[in-house]
Coordinates of C-alpha atoms in Angstrom, one line a residue:
Chain A
M1 CA -7.0 16.2 -33.3
A2 CA -8.7 14.6 -30.4
L3 CA -6.7 14.4 -27.2
L4 CA -8.5 11.2 -26.2
E5 CA -10.2 8.9 -28.6
V6 CA -12.0 5.8 -27.5
K7 CA -12.9 3.4 -30.3
D8 CA -15.3 0.4 -30.0
L9 CA -14.3 -0.2 -26.4
E10 CA -15.6 -3.4 -24.9
V11 CA -15.1 -4.4 -21.2
Y12 CA -16.2 -7.6 -19.5
Y13 CA -16.6 -8.5 -15.9
G14 CA -16.2 -12.3 -16.1
V15 CA -18.8 -13.2 -18.8
I16 CA -20.8 -10.1 -18.4
R17 CA -20.3 -7.6 -21.1
A18 CA -20.4 -4.2 -19.3
L19 CA -19.3 -2.1 -22.3
K20 CA -20.7 -3.2 -25.6
G21 CA -18.4 -1.3 -27.9
I22 CA -18.5 2.4 -27.1
S23 CA -16.8 5.2 -29.0
F24 CA -16.3 8.8 -28.1
E25 CA -13.7 11.5 -28.2
V26 CA -12.5 14.4 -26.1
N27 CA -10.8 17.4 -27.8
E28 CA -8.2 19.5 -26.3
G29 CA -9.7 22.3 -24.1
E30 CA -13.1 20.8 -23.9
I31 CA -15.3 19.7 -21.1
V32 CA -17.0 16.4 -22.1
T33 CA -19.6 14.7 -20.0
L34 CA -20.8 11.1 -19.9
I35 CA -24.3 10.9 -18.3
G36 CA -26.3 7.8 -17.7
A37 CA -28.2 5.9 -15.1
N38 CA -26.7 3.6 -12.5
G39 CA -25.1 0.5 -14.1
A40 CA -25.0 2.2 -17.6
G41 CA -21.2 1.7 -17.6
K42 CA -19.9 5.2 -16.8
T43 CA -17.4 4.2 -14.1
T44 CA -16.4 1.2 -16.1
T45 CA -15.5 3.5 -19.0
M46 CA -13.5 5.8 -16.8
Q47 CA -11.6 3.0 -15.1
S48 CA -10.9 1.3 -18.4
V49 CA -9.6 4.5 -20.0
V50 CA -7.1 5.0 -17.2
G51 CA -6.0 1.4 -17.3
L52 CA -7.5 0.1 -14.0
I53 CA -9.8 -2.3 -15.8
P54 CA -8.5 -4.1 -18.9
A55 CA -10.3 -3.7 -22.2
R56 CA -11.4 -6.8 -24.0
A57 CA -11.6 -5.2 -27.4
G58 CA -11.3 -1.7 -29.0
H59 CA -8.7 1.0 -28.7
I60 CA -8.0 3.9 -26.4
I61 CA -5.8 6.6 -28.1
Y62 CA -4.4 9.4 -26.0
D63 CA -2.4 12.2 -27.6
G64 CA -1.8 10.0 -30.7
K65 CA -0.6 7.1 -28.7
D66 CA -2.4 3.7 -28.2
I67 CA -2.7 3.3 -24.4
T68 CA -5.2 0.4 -24.4
K69 CA -2.7 -2.1 -23.0
L70 CA -0.7 0.2 -20.8
P71 CA -0.8 -0.2 -17.0
C72 CA -2.4 2.7 -15.0
H73 CA 0.7 4.3 -13.6
K74 CA 2.2 4.6 -17.1
I75 CA -0.9 6.2 -18.5
V76 CA -0.8 8.7 -15.6
H77 CA 2.8 9.6 -16.6
L78 CA 1.5 10.5 -20.0
G79 CA -0.5 13.4 -18.5
M80 CA -4.0 12.2 -17.5
T81 CA -5.3 11.4 -14.1
Q82 CA -8.6 10.7 -12.4
V83 CA -10.6 11.8 -9.4
P84 CA -12.2 8.4 -8.6
E85 CA -15.7 7.8 -7.6
G86 CA -16.0 8.1 -3.8
R87 CA -12.9 10.4 -3.7
H88 CA -10.4 7.8 -2.4
V89 CA -8.2 10.2 -0.6
F90 CA -5.4 8.5 1.5
Q91 CA -7.2 8.3 4.8
E92 CA -4.1 7.8 6.9
L93 CA -2.1 10.6 5.4
T94 CA -2.4 14.3 6.3
V95 CA -4.0 16.7 3.8
Y96 CA -0.5 18.1 3.0
E97 CA 0.9 14.6 2.4
N98 CA -2.1 13.7 0.2
L99 CA -1.2 16.7 -2.0
L100 CA 2.4 15.6 -2.0
M101 CA 1.3 12.2 -3.3
G102 CA -0.4 14.0 -6.2
A103 CA 3.0 15.4 -7.1
Y104 CA 4.7 12.1 -6.6
M105 CA 6.0 11.8 -10.2
R106 CA 6.9 15.4 -10.6
K107 CA 10.6 16.4 -10.5
D108 CA 10.3 20.2 -11.0
G109 CA 10.8 22.6 -8.2
D110 CA 7.3 24.2 -8.2
I111 CA 5.6 21.6 -6.0
K112 CA 5.6 23.9 -2.9
K113 CA 4.3 26.8 -4.9
D114 CA 1.5 24.6 -6.5
I115 CA 0.4 23.4 -3.1
K116 CA 0.1 27.0 -2.0
G117 CA -2.0 27.5 -5.1
I118 CA -4.3 24.7 -4.1
Y119 CA -4.6 26.2 -0.6
E120 CA -5.6 29.5 -2.1
R121 CA -8.4 27.8 -4.0
F122 CA -9.4 25.6 -1.1
H123 CA -9.0 27.6 2.1
R124 CA -10.5 24.7 4.2
L125 CA -7.6 22.5 3.1
E126 CA -5.0 25.0 4.3
E127 CA -6.8 25.2 7.7
R128 CA -6.6 21.5 7.9
K129 CA -3.3 20.8 6.2
N130 CA -1.9 18.8 9.1
Q131 CA -5.1 16.9 9.8
I132 CA -5.4 13.2 8.8
A133 CA -7.5 13.1 5.7
G134 CA -9.8 10.4 7.0
T135 CA -11.2 12.9 9.5
L136 CA -12.3 15.4 6.8
S137 CA -16.0 15.9 5.9
G138 CA -17.2 14.5 2.5
G139 CA -17.0 17.9 0.9
E140 CA -13.5 18.5 2.1
Q141 CA -12.4 15.1 0.9
Q142 CA -13.8 15.9 -2.5
M143 CA -11.8 19.2 -2.6
L144 CA -8.7 17.3 -1.4
A145 CA -9.2 14.6 -4.1
M146 CA -9.5 17.3 -6.8
G147 CA -6.5 19.3 -5.4
R148 CA -4.5 16.1 -5.3
A149 CA -5.3 15.3 -8.9
M150 CA -4.4 18.8 -10.0
M151 CA -1.0 18.4 -8.3
C152 CA -0.3 15.8 -11.0
K153 CA -0.6 18.7 -13.5
P154 CA -2.7 16.6 -15.9
K155 CA -3.5 17.6 -19.4
L156 CA -6.7 15.5 -19.2
L157 CA -8.5 15.4 -15.9
M158 CA -11.2 12.8 -15.4
L159 CA -13.7 13.2 -12.6
D160 CA -16.1 10.4 -11.7
E161 CA -19.2 11.6 -9.9
P162 CA -17.6 14.5 -8.1
S163 CA -20.9 15.8 -6.9
M164 CA -22.0 12.6 -5.3
G165 CA -23.2 12.9 -1.7
L166 CA -22.5 16.6 -1.4
S167 CA -24.9 19.4 -0.3
P168 CA -26.4 21.5 -3.0
L169 CA -24.1 24.4 -2.1
L170 CA -21.0 22.3 -2.4
V171 CA -22.3 20.8 -5.7
D172 CA -22.3 24.3 -7.1
E173 CA -18.8 24.9 -5.8
V174 CA -17.5 21.7 -7.3
F175 CA -18.9 22.6 -10.8
D176 CA -17.4 26.1 -10.5
I177 CA -14.0 24.6 -9.7
I178 CA -14.2 22.2 -12.7
K179 CA -15.0 25.2 -14.9
A180 CA -12.1 27.1 -13.4
F181 CA -9.7 24.2 -14.0
N182 CA -10.9 24.0 -17.6
K183 CA -10.3 27.8 -18.1
E184 CA -6.8 27.3 -17.0
G185 CA -6.2 24.9 -19.8
T186 CA -7.1 21.5 -18.4
T187 CA -9.2 19.3 -20.6
V188 CA -12.0 17.6 -18.6
L189 CA -13.8 14.3 -19.0
L190 CA -16.7 14.2 -16.5
V191 CA -19.0 11.4 -15.4
E192 CA -22.1 12.6 -13.6
Q193 CA -25.6 11.6 -12.4
N194 CA -26.4 15.3 -12.0
A195 CA -27.2 15.7 -15.6
G196 CA -28.5 19.2 -15.5
K197 CA -25.5 20.8 -13.8
S198 CA -23.0 18.9 -15.8
L199 CA -24.6 19.5 -19.2
A200 CA -24.7 23.2 -18.4
I201 CA -20.9 23.4 -18.2
S202 CA -20.1 20.9 -21.0
D203 CA -19.0 21.6 -24.5
R204 CA -20.2 18.1 -25.6
A205 CA -21.8 15.2 -23.9
Y206 CA -22.7 11.5 -24.4
V207 CA -25.5 9.5 -23.0
L208 CA -24.6 6.0 -21.9
E209 CA -27.3 3.3 -21.8
N210 CA -26.7 -0.3 -21.0
G211 CA -23.1 -0.2 -22.1
R212 CA -23.8 1.7 -25.3
I213 CA -23.7 5.3 -26.4
A214 CA -27.4 6.1 -26.9
L215 CA -27.1 9.8 -27.8
S216 CA -24.5 12.5 -28.2
G217 CA -24.4 16.2 -28.9
T218 CA -23.4 19.5 -27.4
G219 CA -24.4 20.2 -23.8
E220 CA -27.0 22.6 -25.1
E221 CA -28.5 20.2 -27.6
L222 CA -28.8 17.4 -25.0
M223 CA -30.4 19.7 -22.5
Q224 CA -33.1 20.5 -25.1
S225 CA -33.5 16.8 -26.1
E226 CA -36.9 15.3 -25.1
E227 CA -35.4 11.9 -24.3
V228 CA -32.7 13.4 -22.0
K229 CA -35.2 15.7 -20.4
K230 CA -37.5 12.7 -19.6
A231 CA -34.9 10.3 -18.5
Y232 CA -32.3 12.4 -16.7
L233 CA -33.6 15.9 -16.1
G234 CA -36.8 15.0 -14.3
G235 CA -38.9 16.9 -16.9
Chain B
M1 CA 17.0 -7.5 40.5
D2 CA 16.3 -10.8 38.8
F3 CA 13.2 -9.3 37.4
I4 CA 15.1 -6.5 35.7
T5 CA 17.4 -9.0 34.1
T6 CA 14.3 -10.9 32.9
L7 CA 12.8 -7.7 31.6
I8 CA 15.9 -6.8 29.6
N9 CA 16.1 -10.3 28.2
G10 CA 12.5 -10.1 27.2
L11 CA 13.0 -6.8 25.5
S12 CA 15.9 -8.2 23.6
I13 CA 14.1 -11.4 22.3
G14 CA 11.1 -9.2 21.8
G15 CA 13.1 -6.9 19.6
I16 CA 14.1 -9.9 17.4
Y17 CA 10.4 -10.9 17.2
A18 CA 9.4 -7.3 16.4
M19 CA 12.0 -7.2 13.6
I20 CA 10.6 -10.3 12.0
A21 CA 7.0 -9.2 12.7
L22 CA 7.7 -6.1 10.7
G23 CA 8.4 -8.2 7.6
Y24 CA 5.1 -10.0 8.0
T25 CA 3.1 -6.9 8.7
M26 CA 4.5 -4.7 6.0
V27 CA 4.1 -7.4 3.3
Y28 CA 0.5 -8.1 4.6
G29 CA -0.3 -4.4 4.6
I30 CA 1.0 -3.8 1.1
A31 CA 0.7 -7.0 -0.8
K32 CA -2.3 -8.3 1.2
M33 CA -0.7 -11.7 1.6
L34 CA 0.7 -13.8 4.5
N35 CA 4.3 -14.6 3.5
F36 CA 4.8 -17.8 5.5
A37 CA 8.2 -18.2 3.9
H38 CA 9.3 -15.1 5.8
G39 CA 10.6 -17.1 8.8
D40 CA 12.8 -19.2 6.6
I41 CA 14.6 -16.1 5.3
I42 CA 16.0 -15.9 8.9
M43 CA 17.4 -19.4 8.4
V44 CA 18.9 -18.5 5.0
G45 CA 20.5 -15.5 6.7
G46 CA 21.9 -17.8 9.3
Y47 CA 23.5 -20.1 6.8
T48 CA 24.9 -17.2 4.8
I49 CA 26.5 -15.9 7.9
Y50 CA 27.9 -19.3 8.7
V51 CA 29.4 -19.8 5.2
F52 CA 30.9 -16.4 4.9
L53 CA 32.2 -16.4 8.5
N54 CA 34.0 -19.7 7.8
M55 CA 35.3 -18.4 4.5
T56 CA 36.5 -14.9 5.5
G57 CA 36.6 -14.9 9.3
H58 CA 35.2 -11.4 9.3
P59 CA 31.8 -11.1 11.0
A60 CA 31.1 -7.8 9.3
I61 CA 31.5 -9.2 5.8
A62 CA 29.4 -12.2 6.7
I63 CA 26.6 -10.1 8.1
I64 CA 26.5 -7.7 5.2
T65 CA 26.6 -10.5 2.7
A66 CA 23.7 -12.2 4.5
I67 CA 21.6 -9.0 4.4
I68 CA 22.3 -8.5 0.7
F69 CA 21.7 -12.2 -0.1
C70 CA 18.4 -12.3 1.8
L71 CA 17.3 -9.0 0.2
I72 CA 17.8 -10.5 -3.3
L73 CA 16.2 -13.8 -2.2
G74 CA 13.1 -12.1 -0.9
V75 CA 12.7 -9.9 -4.0
T76 CA 13.3 -13.0 -6.2
I77 CA 10.7 -15.1 -4.3
E78 CA 8.2 -12.3 -4.7
K79 CA 8.8 -12.0 -8.5
V80 CA 8.9 -15.7 -9.2
A81 CA 6.4 -17.2 -6.8
Y82 CA 3.9 -14.5 -5.7
K83 CA 3.7 -11.9 -8.5
P84 CA 2.2 -14.3 -11.0
L85 CA -0.6 -15.0 -8.4
R86 CA -1.6 -11.4 -7.9
G87 CA -5.3 -11.3 -8.1
A88 CA -5.6 -15.1 -7.5
S89 CA -7.5 -16.4 -4.4
P90 CA -5.8 -15.8 -1.1
L91 CA -5.7 -19.5 -0.4
A92 CA -3.6 -20.1 -3.6
V93 CA -1.1 -17.5 -2.5
L94 CA -1.0 -18.9 1.1
I95 CA -0.3 -22.4 -0.2
T96 CA 2.4 -21.1 -2.5
A97 CA 4.0 -19.3 0.5
I98 CA 4.0 -22.5 2.5
G99 CA 5.5 -24.3 -0.5
V100 CA 8.3 -21.8 -0.7
S101 CA 8.9 -22.3 3.0
Y102 CA 9.4 -26.0 2.5
L103 CA 11.5 -25.5 -0.5
L104 CA 13.9 -23.3 1.4
Q105 CA 14.1 -25.7 4.3
S106 CA 14.7 -28.7 2.1
L107 CA 17.3 -26.9 0.0
A108 CA 19.2 -26.0 3.2
Q109 CA 19.0 -29.6 4.4
I110 CA 20.3 -30.9 1.0
I111 CA 23.2 -28.4 1.0
F112 CA 24.2 -28.3 4.7
G113 CA 22.8 -31.6 6.0
S114 CA 20.6 -32.0 9.1
A115 CA 23.3 -31.9 11.8
P116 CA 23.2 -28.6 13.7
K117 CA 26.1 -26.2 13.0
M118 CA 27.5 -24.2 15.8
V119 CA 28.0 -20.5 14.9
T120 CA 29.8 -18.1 17.1
I121 CA 29.7 -14.7 15.5
F122 CA 30.8 -12.5 18.3
N123 CA 32.2 -13.3 21.8
F124 CA 30.9 -10.6 24.0
G125 CA 30.6 -12.5 27.3
T126 CA 28.7 -11.1 30.2
K127 CA 29.1 -8.0 32.3
N128 CA 28.0 -6.8 35.8
I129 CA 26.1 -3.6 35.5
G130 CA 25.0 -2.3 38.8
G131 CA 24.8 -5.7 40.3
L132 CA 23.0 -7.2 37.3
R133 CA 24.7 -10.0 35.3
I134 CA 23.8 -9.3 31.7
Q135 CA 25.0 -10.8 28.5
I136 CA 26.5 -8.0 26.4
S137 CA 24.9 -9.6 23.3
T138 CA 21.5 -8.9 24.8
I139 CA 22.2 -5.2 25.2
V140 CA 23.6 -5.1 21.7
T141 CA 20.5 -6.8 20.3
L142 CA 18.2 -4.4 22.1
I143 CA 20.0 -1.3 21.0
A144 CA 20.3 -2.5 17.4
T145 CA 16.7 -3.4 17.1
I146 CA 15.6 0.0 18.5
I147 CA 17.9 1.8 16.0
V148 CA 16.5 -0.3 13.1
M149 CA 12.9 0.4 14.2
I150 CA 13.4 4.2 14.6
A151 CA 15.1 4.2 11.1
L152 CA 12.2 2.3 9.6
S153 CA 9.6 4.6 11.2
L154 CA 11.4 7.7 9.9
F155 CA 11.7 6.1 6.5
V156 CA 8.0 5.4 6.3
K157 CA 6.9 8.7 7.6
F158 CA 9.3 11.1 5.9
T159 CA 10.3 9.7 2.5
K160 CA 8.4 9.6 -0.7
M161 CA 8.7 5.8 -0.9
G162 CA 7.5 5.5 2.7
R163 CA 4.4 7.5 1.8
A164 CA 3.9 5.5 -1.3
M165 CA 3.9 2.4 0.9
I166 CA 1.2 3.8 3.2
A167 CA -0.8 4.8 0.2
T168 CA -0.4 1.4 -1.5
S169 CA -1.5 -0.4 1.7
E170 CA -4.6 1.7 1.8
D171 CA -5.7 2.0 -1.7
K172 CA -3.9 0.4 -4.7
D173 CA -6.1 2.0 -7.4
A174 CA -5.7 5.6 -6.0
T175 CA -2.0 5.0 -5.6
Q176 CA -1.7 4.1 -9.3
L177 CA -3.6 7.2 -10.2
M178 CA -0.7 9.2 -8.7
G179 CA 1.5 7.6 -11.3
I180 CA 3.1 5.2 -8.8
N181 CA 4.1 1.7 -9.9
V182 CA 2.5 -0.4 -7.2
N183 CA 4.6 -3.5 -8.2
G184 CA 7.8 -1.4 -7.5
V185 CA 6.5 -0.5 -4.0
I186 CA 5.8 -4.2 -3.3
T187 CA 9.3 -5.1 -4.4
V188 CA 10.8 -2.5 -2.0
T189 CA 8.6 -3.9 0.8
F190 CA 9.9 -7.4 0.2
A191 CA 13.4 -6.1 0.1
I192 CA 13.1 -4.3 3.4
G193 CA 11.3 -7.2 5.1
S194 CA 13.9 -9.7 4.0
S195 CA 16.8 -7.6 5.1
L196 CA 15.2 -7.2 8.5
A197 CA 14.8 -11.0 8.6
A198 CA 18.5 -11.4 7.9
I199 CA 19.4 -9.0 10.7
A200 CA 16.9 -10.9 13.0
G201 CA 18.7 -14.1 12.0
L202 CA 22.0 -12.6 13.1
F203 CA 20.6 -11.7 16.6
Y204 CA 18.8 -15.0 16.9
L205 CA 22.1 -16.9 16.3
M206 CA 23.8 -14.7 18.9
K207 CA 21.2 -15.9 21.4
S208 CA 21.0 -19.6 20.4
P209 CA 24.0 -20.5 18.2
S210 CA 22.8 -23.9 17.0
L211 CA 21.9 -23.5 13.3
T212 CA 19.6 -26.0 11.6
N213 CA 17.3 -25.8 8.5
T214 CA 14.3 -25.2 10.7
L215 CA 15.9 -22.3 12.7
G216 CA 13.3 -19.9 11.3
S217 CA 10.2 -21.8 12.1
M218 CA 9.7 -21.0 15.7
P219 CA 10.7 -17.4 15.7
G220 CA 8.7 -17.1 12.4
I221 CA 5.5 -18.3 14.1
K222 CA 6.2 -16.3 17.2
A223 CA 6.8 -13.1 15.2
F224 CA 3.6 -13.8 13.1
T225 CA 1.8 -14.1 16.4
A226 CA 3.3 -10.8 17.5
A227 CA 2.2 -9.2 14.3
V228 CA -1.4 -10.4 14.7
I229 CA -1.4 -9.4 18.4
G230 CA -0.2 -5.9 17.5
G231 CA -2.6 -5.7 14.6
I232 CA -1.5 -7.1 11.3
G233 CA -0.7 -4.4 8.7
S234 CA 0.3 -1.9 11.5
I235 CA 4.0 -1.1 11.8
P236 CA 3.8 0.2 15.4
G237 CA 1.6 -2.8 16.1
A238 CA 4.3 -5.2 15.0
M239 CA 6.8 -3.5 17.3
L240 CA 4.5 -3.5 20.3
G241 CA 3.4 -7.1 19.7
G242 CA 7.0 -8.2 19.4
F243 CA 8.2 -6.6 22.6
L244 CA 5.0 -7.8 24.4
L245 CA 5.5 -11.4 23.4
G246 CA 9.2 -11.3 24.2
I247 CA 8.6 -10.0 27.7
V248 CA 5.8 -12.5 28.4
E249 CA 8.1 -15.3 27.1
C250 CA 11.0 -14.3 29.4
I251 CA 8.8 -13.8 32.5
S252 CA 7.2 -17.1 31.9
Y253 CA 10.5 -18.8 31.5
S254 CA 11.7 -17.3 34.8
I255 CA 8.9 -18.9 36.8
P256 CA 9.7 -22.6 37.2
V257 CA 6.0 -23.8 37.6
I258 CA 4.9 -22.4 34.2
A259 CA 8.1 -22.4 32.3
P260 CA 7.4 -25.6 30.4
Y261 CA 4.1 -24.0 29.2
T262 CA 5.7 -20.8 27.8
D263 CA 4.8 -21.4 24.2
A264 CA 1.2 -22.3 25.1
I265 CA 0.9 -19.2 27.2
E266 CA 2.1 -17.0 24.3
F267 CA -0.4 -18.5 21.9
L268 CA -3.1 -18.3 24.5
I269 CA -2.5 -14.5 24.6
L270 CA -3.1 -14.5 20.8
I271 CA -6.4 -16.3 21.2
V272 CA -7.5 -14.0 24.0
I273 CA -6.6 -10.8 22.1
L274 CA -8.3 -12.1 18.9
L275 CA -11.5 -12.7 21.0
V276 CA -11.4 -9.3 22.6
R277 CA -10.0 -7.2 19.7
P278 CA -10.1 -9.2 16.4
T279 CA -8.1 -6.5 14.6
G280 CA -5.2 -6.7 17.2
I281 CA -4.1 -4.0 19.7
L282 CA -3.3 -1.3 17.2
G283 CA -5.2 -2.7 14.2
K284 CA -7.7 -0.4 12.5
K285 CA -11.1 -1.3 11.4
R286 CA -11.1 -0.8 7.7
R287 CA -14.1 0.7 6.0
E288 CA -14.8 -1.8 3.2
K289 CA -16.4 -0.3 0.2
V290 CA -19.4 -2.2 -0.9

């Protein structure tokens, strides 16, 4: 059964129909990517799934439960969270406090241990743990945003443009980390403009065009598709 | 020696302004609205103290009741008047706040009449300390406000709810993605702000014991000025702005030539600071996402 199922989702900004009825699903253990050009509706989809933008029509089913009308914080309590586009770390809090915010809703005693785990994965964060997050570089902020999301212990992790604005070396690192999170059992829904790299790590992918799903298939299939090659892979 | 007395008086009235300013600044930082009914919570606190002091004769009971009553009132106002307007234009929220302010003032006038009530909560008298004649209530006010401010700073810095407040003021969406109910955080903010207003009402009455339905107006406006001078949204800024304004006020009052213009001088400082530093002394420039 699908962990996340989106059915005929429609979202409006005022009178403008940003999503014109899209459907897709994410199965447990998968990495699924939504690719598409600027303005195709990728971020709108992500924000709607997590309850930050209301859906006008359609259904969002998570873990067998209809979450279409739930507020964001309740959806997060069900076990999904998001690394938003542009990272959105808490600029005025320290690196350590940002990670604590990630664990805000947890009541178990493993929080300290898990923060250690994050530091082991991201050594830069440990070096800067008492630094105010607003003073970190873009790459470090991306690592912090990902670490913070993992502190929520999500079943489903959504990442919106995690490679945006990063150097090629860091982009590779980000994709390696996503793969590693997935291997450890986290299901991943990814939105990316870097179609090549994201399709390479994806089990399945969807192509979003003007608020509609234009194509779907396995990562491999889409990489071979002529349309995708021409429009998104620069070939 | 006179100057030291003036300074202590300034710190004391400044502490009251700071405590009120904290309510303005925290609500602005977290709910992004100017709660112009905040000053009137001081007045409600004053009347609650008056009623329960007459009823029980115990200042402690009266004060605690006033704090609890103002806390509930603040939270209720937020739920009934402001929450339905979340996402509405700032102007609509502002007008609503002004409406709530008039509502509270008119209710007080209907219930208690317009004649001032004299309220004597404590009778501390004055004392000579090293040749200085100082009212004990001034010292009590100063110490109490400093304790409250330290407690609030520790709360914001070291508790989960405090961090959630900083997070909410910075980025509501990201805060919700941590599983935090932002409306809950806003409720707590109003609760804290209104309790502080009640405490400020107590100290304000100790200074000027004449209680009317517009008691909160002037200290409300002064405290709002203090919050903007310090940098609205900034907690240390509200404290700094409050003390600064209190000291300026008392110094100005102590010089006969300019004493009548004290209020004008205070607001002039606001204008000058806004010209030089539009975000206030400790206000941060926020990076707005386009």
